[in-house]
Amino acid sequence: MNGQGILKGMLVTAKNFFGSYVSRERLTTVSYPEGGNTIKEQSRNIPFLVFDGEDPVAGMRCTACQKCEKACPPQCIFIEKDKDERGKALQRPKVFDIDASVCMGCQICVEVCPFESIWMDSNFELSTFNRFEGLQFNREKLLKSNTYFHKIHPQQAQASDDRLAEKERKRLEREAARRAEKSASEPQV
Amino acid sequence: MQDTLNLFVMNIGQWLSANLGTLNNPDQIIVEIARWLRTEFGNWGVVGFILANLMATVPLIAVFSGCFALTTWLERKGLGRIQNRYGPNRVGPYGLFQPMADGIKMLLKEDIVPERADKIGHFLAPVIIMIPAMTGLVFLPIGRNIIAASIDSALLFFFAIGSIVSLSVFMAGWASHNKFSLVGGMRAIAQLVSYEMPLILSAVVVVMFVGSMNTSVIVEAQQIKSWVTSDAPALQCLGQVLGWHVFQPWGLMGFLLLFVSALAEANRSPFDLPEADSEIIAGHLTEYSGFKYALFFLAEYVNTFAIIGICTTLFLGGWNGPNIRPPWSDDPQALLIPGFVWFFLKIFVLMGIMIWIRGTLPRLRIDQLMGFAWKFLLPLAIINLLVAGCFYHMEWYFGWPFSILILCKSYAIVVRLNKSKLVNSNRTYTYA
Ligand code: SF4
Ligand code: SF4
């Protein structure tokens, strides 16, 4: 019989129609505000700065090396080094701005950072009432705790913590070795 | 003026207490009210005349515009569910007020007329398309005695008026001064003219059987009179269902043909070539925005309603339905459930099927569309015409097997022919 294909197709769509009322799995749409946050481990948009401990400024991992500033393709990062009272440059940024309206979320800054300081955030609710100042994220806004990092990207945060610990261990080892060398050479003098 | 109004209000009270108290025939309440209002308006001179005429048309426009709004919601919801989405669910409960939001959006949009467009034609097209759309509704018997114009040549008039649609569609396409619009307009002309043929030929069988083109008469003819007037409720119920023309072999064939051609006439998927959005943007609608676009949209849906209203009237028994006479009533024509309930139920079921088809079938190619009309629908419609003629003159025990056999065989043969090289030589298309 001709025309069976049409009936078969109609059956498929009917199944989908009624199925979407019966089984929740068919409906993949998440109704946004009330449907809850469905951010996945790997989701990313704008970078943020990680700090350890409680105090954002003291625990800041960033050393103001400005590698990310140079690497950023649309050049939306602006960094100014902090200085102490005598005018000596400190190893932390006084100003760290990211223009969220320009950032394209390419994650290059994350890749170049040698200090595990800058990571991608996954907060997408960024709307503001002001197009210019509102989207200019300053240091205070960018600094977020390691706990938060663990919350949004547990795997990345753990890996980053492990690397830092490894680095710290190596540093201690090197120091111990140097101290041992020093104490070994001293008696000869 | 004050006195007239006072009298009017007093009369309402009197009439209500006299007529509605008994509730002899729930089916006819609206008709009674309208009839009484009309006699009341008769004393008011010219104003009354205008009011009486408005009374016939304004509810029609209002009700069908309401149906249009509901249908857009249903369509978006239904298509959404077919594609495993929610569909609109933000404005109001279940997104029911979405059509209003759409309407407001449409009204607020800028009305853009292309610089080199034919301004008059561009303006007139959406206005003209409303005329056949709304006029078509006038001939639909929504319930017993609820019909805006019960004229003897209603069916003829309906199809004649219906072909104006192609004029305004082409007008829109030509006046827009846009290639996509023009292509859409030309497609529309070709399609509408071709599908008119099977549309009318499949409707003619009903006229042959009933012997009248008056839609009210056609609906009345779809009752088994002796059953409806009998005393058993079950018989009354069945008498208003089994008499539908669709329950006869030629009627079923005619209904299917009419429905398929109606899809094409109303520019519904899978025959929505004139506005195929993936090929020619929106066809003749490309250059329309704002309220003019909304008018086209409205006209399209009202047109669809008119045409499936005619389908319902001709084959699905119009306002007939599983209905019984109220036990307390002595009027042999009384109905418990008003007829228009059944009518709108059927319309929405057909509309639902159209939406379902839209969610299922992909769009045809233009040569497939033409071939389908001329090589498939038209021969079947003509054969159906012959079969119906024979059926009319045969005893039922001979007519039924005969017509079923002939119709099935001819369907198979037409399909076979369409697949053979004889009719369907392989064409090669070269693209410029
Ligand atoms: S994610 Fe890319 S664009 Fe954004 S700040 Fe980092 S390097 Fe620049
Ligand atoms: S975020 Fe990393 S790369 Fe950028 S300045 Fe700070 S330490 Fe250097």
XYZ file of C-alpha atoms and ligand atoms in Angstrom:
637
model
C 0.000 0.000 0.000
C 1.253 3.403 -0.844
C 1.096 6.117 1.750
C 2.285 3.855 4.559
C 5.405 5.934 5.004
C 3.314 8.964 5.834
C 1.349 7.058 8.447
C 4.537 5.701 9.942
C 5.969 9.192 10.192
C 2.788 10.449 11.771
C 3.079 7.669 14.325
C 6.614 8.718 15.199
C 5.627 12.320 15.782
C 2.595 11.250 17.782
C 4.841 9.124 19.942
C 7.094 12.097 20.523
C 4.142 14.334 21.292
C 2.647 12.092 23.947
C 6.026 10.843 25.140
C 7.055 14.366 26.071
C 4.139 14.493 28.509
C 4.890 11.096 29.974
C 8.648 10.903 30.369
C 10.699 13.799 31.643
C 13.874 12.546 29.955
C 12.556 13.472 26.534
C 12.403 17.145 27.427
C 15.990 18.304 27.443
C 15.085 21.981 27.850
C 15.915 23.558 31.201
C 13.500 26.327 32.128
C 16.156 28.807 33.061
C 15.552 30.739 36.252
C 13.402 28.170 38.038
C 14.958 25.111 36.416
C 18.141 25.439 38.481
C 21.751 25.836 37.579
C 23.001 23.237 35.157
C 26.573 24.416 34.802
C 28.865 21.609 33.764
C 32.408 21.031 34.959
C 33.986 22.301 31.754
C 31.774 25.334 31.135
C 33.564 28.658 31.052
C 33.117 32.270 30.104
C 35.073 35.041 31.889
C 38.261 34.409 33.862
C 38.575 35.054 37.581
C 41.491 35.226 40.031
C 41.967 32.606 42.722
C 43.142 33.414 46.238
C 44.078 30.997 49.011
C 42.883 31.301 52.577
C 40.504 33.969 53.816
C 41.957 37.319 52.844
C 41.614 38.071 49.148
C 44.572 40.416 48.925
C 46.991 38.497 51.152
C 46.123 35.139 49.635
C 46.305 36.335 46.067
C 48.167 33.888 43.841
C 48.772 36.432 41.104
C 52.289 37.867 41.023
C 51.546 40.538 38.443
C 53.924 38.928 35.984
C 51.745 40.306 33.211
C 52.089 37.208 31.051
C 48.345 36.977 30.626
C 48.099 40.643 29.745
C 50.521 40.112 26.886
C 48.945 36.875 25.739
C 45.345 37.978 25.711
C 44.342 38.156 22.025
C 41.760 40.975 22.300
C 43.898 42.664 24.963
C 41.181 43.017 27.510
C 43.391 42.538 30.579
C 44.975 45.565 32.211
C 47.476 45.093 35.047
C 49.342 47.594 37.204
C 51.887 46.412 39.747
C 51.473 47.317 43.383
C 54.216 49.309 45.122
C 55.146 49.521 48.789
C 55.655 52.791 50.697
C 59.184 53.214 49.412
C 58.137 52.808 45.777
C 59.529 49.324 45.342
C 57.461 47.163 43.035
C 55.608 44.388 44.817
C 54.838 40.990 43.429
C 51.099 41.551 43.233
C 48.773 43.672 41.109
C 47.285 46.905 42.343
C 44.965 47.085 39.385
C 43.733 43.992 37.607
C 40.939 44.775 35.156
C 39.229 42.537 32.666
C 36.817 44.081 30.217
C 34.064 41.496 30.166
C 32.507 43.014 27.094
C 35.689 42.328 25.132
C 36.840 39.030 26.629
C 36.017 36.196 24.304
C 36.532 33.407 26.791
C 39.421 31.838 24.896
C 41.156 30.658 28.056
C 44.608 31.630 26.730
C 45.308 33.660 29.858
C 44.680 30.532 31.917
C 47.095 28.540 29.829
C 49.964 31.009 30.055
C 49.699 31.777 33.759
C 52.641 30.114 35.542
C 51.181 30.653 39.029
C 47.829 28.871 38.786
C 46.256 32.189 39.509
C 43.800 32.904 36.729
C 41.034 30.435 35.929
C 37.807 30.437 33.973
C 34.608 31.210 35.815
C 31.296 29.686 34.827
C 28.926 32.310 36.150
C 26.887 33.505 33.197
C 24.512 35.887 34.947
C 26.533 38.988 34.162
C 23.932 41.506 33.055
C 24.349 45.016 34.379
C 22.650 48.337 33.983
C 25.773 50.026 32.753
C 27.428 48.962 29.555
C 30.874 50.382 30.312
C 31.657 50.468 34.024
C 29.339 47.578 34.748
C 31.282 45.235 32.522
C 34.723 46.441 33.601
C 35.595 43.794 36.166
C 38.155 45.063 38.672
C 40.425 43.154 41.014
C 37.929 42.988 43.884
C 35.290 41.578 41.630
C 37.604 39.081 40.009
C 39.135 37.673 43.179
C 37.363 34.537 44.277
C 38.355 31.960 46.865
C 39.822 28.571 46.169
C 36.747 27.054 47.779
C 34.631 28.614 45.077
C 37.011 27.252 42.481
C 36.625 23.789 43.983
C 32.916 24.206 43.829
C 32.623 25.102 40.167
C 35.482 23.059 38.667
C 36.385 20.350 41.207
C 38.747 18.434 38.917
C 40.639 21.470 37.663
C 40.936 22.903 41.143
C 42.241 19.638 42.545
C 44.819 19.345 39.743
C 45.866 22.920 40.299
C 46.209 22.365 44.036
C 48.275 19.238 43.413
C 50.613 21.092 41.086
C 51.073 23.886 43.621
C 51.812 21.383 46.372
C 54.324 19.642 44.127
C 56.006 22.953 43.394
C 56.105 23.792 47.068
C 57.606 20.378 47.847
C 60.317 20.840 45.206
C 61.082 24.294 46.517
C 61.471 22.975 50.021
C 63.651 20.166 48.758
C 65.853 22.570 46.851
C 66.157 24.765 49.913
C 67.067 21.864 52.098
C 69.667 20.777 49.567
C 71.133 24.237 49.425
C 71.240 24.456 53.172
C 72.949 21.065 53.332
C 75.480 22.192 50.717
C 76.134 25.327 52.665
C 76.703 23.449 55.917
C 78.939 20.956 54.098
C 81.214 23.667 52.678
C 81.429 25.747 55.869
C 83.910 23.715 57.923
C 86.557 23.972 55.182
C 86.727 27.736 55.586
C -33.661 58.078 23.348
C -33.964 57.592 27.094
C -37.439 56.148 26.682
C -36.334 53.760 23.958
C -33.529 52.460 26.115
C -35.807 52.021 29.104
C -38.262 50.148 26.966
C -35.432 48.033 25.613
C -34.230 47.034 29.046
C -37.783 46.248 30.140
C -38.310 44.120 27.056
C -35.145 42.167 27.783
C -36.463 41.262 31.203
C -39.822 40.203 29.851
C -38.352 38.163 27.090
C -35.867 36.423 29.330
C -38.503 35.378 31.816
C -40.761 34.183 29.031
C -38.249 32.178 27.018
C -35.329 31.062 29.108
C -37.442 29.866 32.013
C -38.508 26.762 30.198
C -35.251 26.100 28.335
C -37.118 24.118 25.766
C -34.274 23.904 23.274
C -30.786 24.717 24.587
C -29.461 24.518 21.063
C -31.447 27.509 19.915
C -30.868 29.978 22.754
C -28.472 32.118 20.767
C -30.726 32.045 17.739
C -33.724 33.084 19.809
C -31.837 35.952 21.395
C -30.610 37.105 18.000
C -34.061 36.862 16.450
C -35.599 38.822 19.276
C -32.886 41.475 19.084
C -33.483 41.811 15.379
C -37.205 42.432 15.822
C -36.320 44.888 18.548
C -33.866 46.674 16.264
C -36.568 46.787 13.596
C -38.150 49.720 15.432
C -34.936 51.710 15.455
C -34.789 52.717 11.814
C -31.422 52.999 10.112
C -29.497 52.475 13.326
C -31.357 49.267 13.889
C -30.599 48.103 10.388
C -26.896 48.711 10.842
C -26.937 47.089 14.265
C -28.740 44.032 12.950
C -26.147 43.610 10.237
C -23.261 44.138 12.612
C -24.805 41.540 14.849
C -24.403 38.953 12.128
C -20.836 39.776 11.205
C -19.036 41.064 14.295
C -19.407 37.859 16.330
C -18.145 35.911 13.339
C -15.023 38.042 13.051
C -14.483 38.083 16.781
C -14.951 34.355 17.277
C -12.731 33.350 14.416
C -10.030 35.816 15.390
C -10.176 34.259 18.822
C -9.854 30.840 17.237
C -6.872 32.154 15.298
C -5.177 33.242 18.486
C -5.880 29.926 20.118
C -4.605 28.079 17.073
C -1.296 29.894 16.963
C -0.826 28.907 20.581
C -1.902 25.326 19.900
C 0.371 25.136 16.911
C 3.437 26.361 18.728
C 2.684 24.164 21.709
C 1.969 21.118 19.568
C 4.982 21.531 17.333
C 7.086 22.065 20.425
C 5.895 18.852 21.988
C 6.428 16.957 18.747
C 10.025 18.161 18.824
C 10.287 17.436 22.556
C 10.288 21.070 23.580
C 7.982 22.941 25.923
C 6.725 25.535 23.502
C 5.603 28.927 24.818
C 5.068 28.706 28.577
C 5.899 32.142 29.914
C 2.980 34.487 29.212
C 0.079 33.476 31.382
C -0.818 29.963 32.452
C 0.700 27.450 30.030
C 1.659 30.376 27.820
C -1.973 30.916 26.896
C -1.570 34.668 26.525
C 1.320 34.298 24.122
C -0.860 35.328 21.124
C -1.589 38.646 22.860
C 2.087 39.251 23.429
C 2.697 38.441 19.773
C -0.076 40.786 18.734
C 1.320 43.655 20.772
C 4.752 42.994 19.362
C 3.387 43.049 15.825
C 1.534 46.309 16.435
C 4.611 48.015 17.812
C 6.834 47.059 14.903
C 7.776 49.589 12.320
C 5.869 49.339 9.086
C 8.530 49.224 6.398
C 7.655 49.712 2.759
C 10.510 49.064 0.328
C 11.603 52.170 -1.496
C 10.966 50.832 -4.972
C 7.851 48.879 -4.095
C 4.551 49.535 -5.785
C 3.176 51.437 -2.803
C -0.503 51.008 -3.582
C -0.273 47.333 -4.358
C 1.899 46.759 -1.339
C -0.676 48.415 0.859
C -3.737 46.840 -0.754
C -2.588 43.219 -0.756
C -3.026 42.571 2.980
C -6.331 44.418 2.932
C -7.673 42.459 -0.002
C -6.627 39.111 1.390
C -8.876 39.701 4.378
C -11.963 39.916 2.161
C -12.100 36.337 0.866
C -10.893 35.029 4.197
C -13.676 36.662 6.156
C -16.325 36.233 3.478
C -15.716 32.511 3.414
C -16.862 32.290 7.025
C -20.258 33.662 6.169
C -21.383 30.401 4.594
C -20.475 28.100 7.451
C -23.464 26.773 9.350
C -22.045 26.935 12.842
C -25.222 25.574 14.388
C -28.799 25.045 13.340
C -29.956 28.445 12.077
C -26.641 29.997 13.098
C -25.336 31.076 9.746
C -24.589 34.575 8.596
C -25.789 34.114 5.014
C -27.889 31.110 4.144
C -27.979 31.429 0.387
C -28.752 28.748 -2.155
C -25.466 28.935 -4.038
C -23.299 29.121 -0.927
C -20.827 26.471 -2.026
C -20.310 28.009 -5.432
C -19.883 31.420 -3.888
C -17.432 30.059 -1.342
C -15.113 28.587 -3.952
C -15.422 31.603 -6.215
C -14.522 33.989 -3.402
C -11.749 31.672 -2.271
C -9.827 32.134 -5.493
C -9.375 35.845 -4.761
C -6.698 34.787 -2.291
C -4.335 33.981 -5.120
C -4.852 37.474 -6.515
C -3.791 39.206 -3.339
C -0.911 36.832 -2.761
C 0.427 37.571 -6.201
C -0.255 41.247 -5.666
C 1.912 41.135 -2.568
C 4.611 39.261 -4.438
C 4.653 41.629 -7.374
C 4.320 44.880 -5.479
C 7.152 44.095 -3.081
C 9.752 44.505 -5.818
C 11.746 41.647 -4.461
C 12.819 38.501 -6.251
C 11.927 36.211 -3.386
C 8.505 37.768 -3.124
C 7.938 37.376 -6.831
C 8.995 33.741 -6.813
C 6.701 33.171 -3.862
C 3.830 34.881 -5.634
C 4.335 32.830 -8.779
C 4.491 29.627 -6.802
C 1.320 30.629 -5.015
C -0.548 31.258 -8.264
C 0.558 27.948 -9.745
C -0.309 26.058 -6.609
C -3.638 27.653 -5.843
C -4.884 27.368 -9.402
C -3.879 23.712 -9.657
C -5.353 22.669 -6.365
C -8.624 24.446 -6.964
C -9.474 21.677 -9.420
C -9.358 18.634 -7.094
C -10.759 20.788 -4.313
C -13.924 21.606 -6.175
C -14.280 18.227 -7.879
C -14.099 16.440 -4.563
C -16.700 18.783 -3.105
C -19.058 18.339 -6.026
C -19.956 14.768 -5.041
C -21.801 16.109 -2.026
C -23.774 18.509 -4.173
C -24.670 15.565 -6.405
C -26.037 13.629 -3.481
C -27.807 16.341 -1.583
C -29.040 18.183 -4.609
C -28.346 21.576 -3.136
C -25.460 23.944 -2.729
C -26.940 25.494 0.361
C -24.629 24.593 3.231
C -27.464 24.483 5.775
C -29.345 21.988 3.625
C -26.193 19.906 3.216
C -25.764 19.675 6.959
C -29.407 18.773 7.543
C -29.066 16.068 4.906
C -26.429 14.337 7.011
C -28.936 13.221 9.616
C -30.888 10.003 9.476
C -34.228 11.704 9.940
C -36.291 8.749 11.139
C -33.717 7.937 13.820
C -33.332 11.483 15.026
C -37.066 11.935 15.495
C -37.492 8.571 17.235
C -37.797 8.331 20.998
C -34.755 6.193 21.849
C -31.790 8.376 22.883
C -29.292 5.902 21.446
C -30.938 6.087 18.049
C -31.059 9.892 18.200
C -27.389 9.863 19.012
C -26.419 7.484 16.203
C -28.741 9.119 13.739
C -26.700 12.278 13.917
C -23.392 10.507 13.457
C -23.841 7.649 11.003
C -25.415 9.921 8.441
C -22.222 11.859 7.876
C -21.058 11.643 4.315
C -17.635 10.522 5.419
C -19.142 7.157 6.392
C -19.853 6.336 2.770
C -17.184 5.102 0.385
C -17.360 8.090 -1.941
C -17.594 10.385 1.067
C -14.449 9.027 2.663
C -12.556 9.375 -0.606
C -13.999 12.833 -1.180
C -13.111 13.911 2.334
C -9.525 12.752 2.047
C -9.098 14.445 -1.314
C -10.734 17.620 -0.075
C -8.605 17.664 3.045
C -5.371 17.226 1.124
C -6.306 19.931 -1.359
C -7.389 22.116 1.532
C -3.892 21.799 2.930
C -2.560 23.141 -0.346
C -5.212 25.832 -0.696
C -4.486 27.105 2.780
C -0.726 27.094 2.180
C -0.203 24.626 4.950
C 2.752 22.340 5.258
C 3.711 20.137 3.425
C 2.400 22.353 0.617
C 3.676 25.651 1.993
C 5.859 26.346 -0.988
C 4.788 29.964 -1.529
C 6.396 30.898 1.768
C 8.998 28.178 2.044
C 11.205 29.856 4.603
C 14.251 27.730 3.953
C 14.223 28.505 0.238
C 12.750 31.925 -0.421
C 12.805 33.587 3.017
C 9.070 34.076 3.416
C 7.897 34.252 -0.178
C 5.344 36.968 -0.699
C 5.633 37.968 2.953
C 9.309 38.826 2.738
C 8.808 42.583 2.516
C 5.992 42.821 5.011
C 6.432 43.770 8.607
C 4.406 44.878 11.547
C 0.682 44.896 11.252
C 0.513 44.105 7.564
C 2.360 40.905 8.230
C -0.044 40.170 11.056
C -2.963 40.699 8.681
C -1.529 38.193 6.226
C -1.019 35.781 9.030
C -4.540 36.260 10.317
C -5.993 35.898 6.835
C -4.087 32.699 6.296
C -5.448 31.134 9.429
C -8.986 32.386 8.906
C -8.772 30.982 5.408
C -7.721 27.668 6.851
C -10.658 27.797 9.217
C -13.029 28.572 6.381
C -11.773 25.709 4.310
C -11.801 23.130 7.072
C -15.194 24.520 8.053
C -16.333 23.581 4.565
C -14.714 20.150 4.947
C -16.670 19.712 8.156
C -19.883 20.946 6.623
C -19.659 18.775 3.550
C -18.414 15.509 4.986
C -18.271 15.544 8.767
C -21.847 16.517 9.434
C -21.320 20.179 10.325
C -22.975 20.815 13.660
C -24.283 17.257 13.940
C -22.795 15.175 16.657
C -23.625 12.504 19.181
C -26.450 14.574 20.536
C -29.791 13.764 22.158
C -33.044 15.570 22.618
C -33.469 16.908 26.147
C -35.950 14.610 27.937
C -38.106 17.491 29.144
C -38.476 19.068 25.729
C -41.406 18.566 23.384
C -39.715 20.208 20.404
C -38.660 17.420 17.949
C -35.704 19.513 16.804
C -34.343 20.307 20.240
C -30.744 19.356 21.040
C -29.205 19.020 24.477
C -25.711 20.166 23.548
C -25.664 23.222 21.291
C -24.617 22.328 17.771
C -21.812 24.861 17.584
C -19.934 22.914 20.258
C -19.636 19.983 17.877
C -18.806 22.229 14.980
C -15.902 23.890 16.751
C -14.774 20.584 18.174
C -14.510 19.165 14.668
C -12.757 22.250 13.381
C -10.172 22.044 16.097
C -9.668 18.336 15.566
C -9.011 18.968 11.870
C -6.746 21.859 12.785
C -4.907 19.556 15.159
C -4.390 17.071 12.348
C -3.026 19.871 10.181
C -0.579 20.817 12.917
C 0.354 17.186 13.318
C 0.997 16.895 9.593
C 3.059 20.047 9.728
C 5.188 18.561 12.462
C 5.721 15.399 10.450
C 6.066 15.867 6.729
C 8.849 17.674 4.928
C 8.017 20.215 2.230
C 7.433 19.019 -1.317
C 9.444 20.105 -4.296
C 7.562 22.287 -6.770
C 7.362 19.623 -9.499
C 6.242 17.039 -6.970
C 3.573 19.451 -5.826
C 2.281 19.994 -9.347
C 2.500 16.313 -10.199
C 0.577 15.469 -7.075
C -2.276 17.768 -7.998
C -2.566 16.903 -11.677
C -1.483 13.275 -11.764
C -2.798 11.997 -8.469
C -5.553 14.080 -6.912
C -7.328 15.089 -10.093
C -7.778 11.592 -11.584
C -8.911 10.256 -8.231
C -11.377 13.104 -7.836
C -12.851 12.412 -11.259
C -13.090 8.679 -10.567
C -14.729 9.476 -7.265
C -17.245 11.592 -9.109
C -18.121 8.683 -11.397
C -18.304 6.244 -8.504
C -20.578 8.558 -6.575
C -22.844 8.836 -9.604
C -23.085 5.050 -9.864
C -23.546 4.683 -6.114
C -26.494 7.018 -6.214
C -28.399 4.805 -8.609
C -27.548 1.457 -7.026
C -29.070 -0.520 -4.194
C -26.846 -0.269 -1.116
C -25.877 -3.993 -1.095
C -24.572 -3.568 -4.594
C -23.296 -0.020 -4.385
C -21.063 -0.470 -1.361
C -18.846 -3.343 -2.564
C -18.802 -1.888 -6.048
C -17.605 1.558 -5.021
C -15.113 0.268 -2.455
C -13.644 -2.058 -5.048
C -13.447 0.588 -7.740
C -11.962 3.206 -5.443
C -9.300 0.875 -4.022
C -8.374 -0.421 -7.457
C -8.202 3.032 -8.983
C -6.046 4.251 -6.092
C -3.635 1.387 -6.707
C -3.626 1.998 -10.446
C -3.069 5.732 -10.128
C -0.192 5.105 -7.737
C 1.293 2.507 -10.090
C 0.938 4.819 -13.066
C 2.570 7.629 -11.182
C 5.562 5.458 -10.471
C 5.860 4.122 -14.020
C 8.008 5.662 -16.697
C 4.883 6.344 -18.743
C 3.817 9.291 -16.611
C 6.871 9.989 -14.614
C 9.828 10.255 -16.947
C 12.986 10.991 -15.071
C 13.795 14.608 -15.494
C 17.207 16.058 -15.139
C 17.492 19.495 -13.660
C 20.243 21.854 -14.606
C 20.983 24.724 -12.316
C 21.899 28.060 -13.722
S 39.900 34.448 28.227
Fe 41.010 35.105 26.428
S 40.104 37.065 25.951
Fe 39.431 36.590 27.994
S 40.944 37.584 29.302
Fe 41.664 35.512 28.965
S 43.044 35.657 27.207
Fe 41.802 37.520 27.245
S 47.179 36.113 36.383
Fe 48.923 34.784 36.163
S 49.810 35.399 34.206
Fe 48.390 36.989 34.779
S 49.683 38.495 35.862
Fe 48.802 37.150 37.406
S 50.321 35.581 37.674
Fe 50.864 36.590 35.769
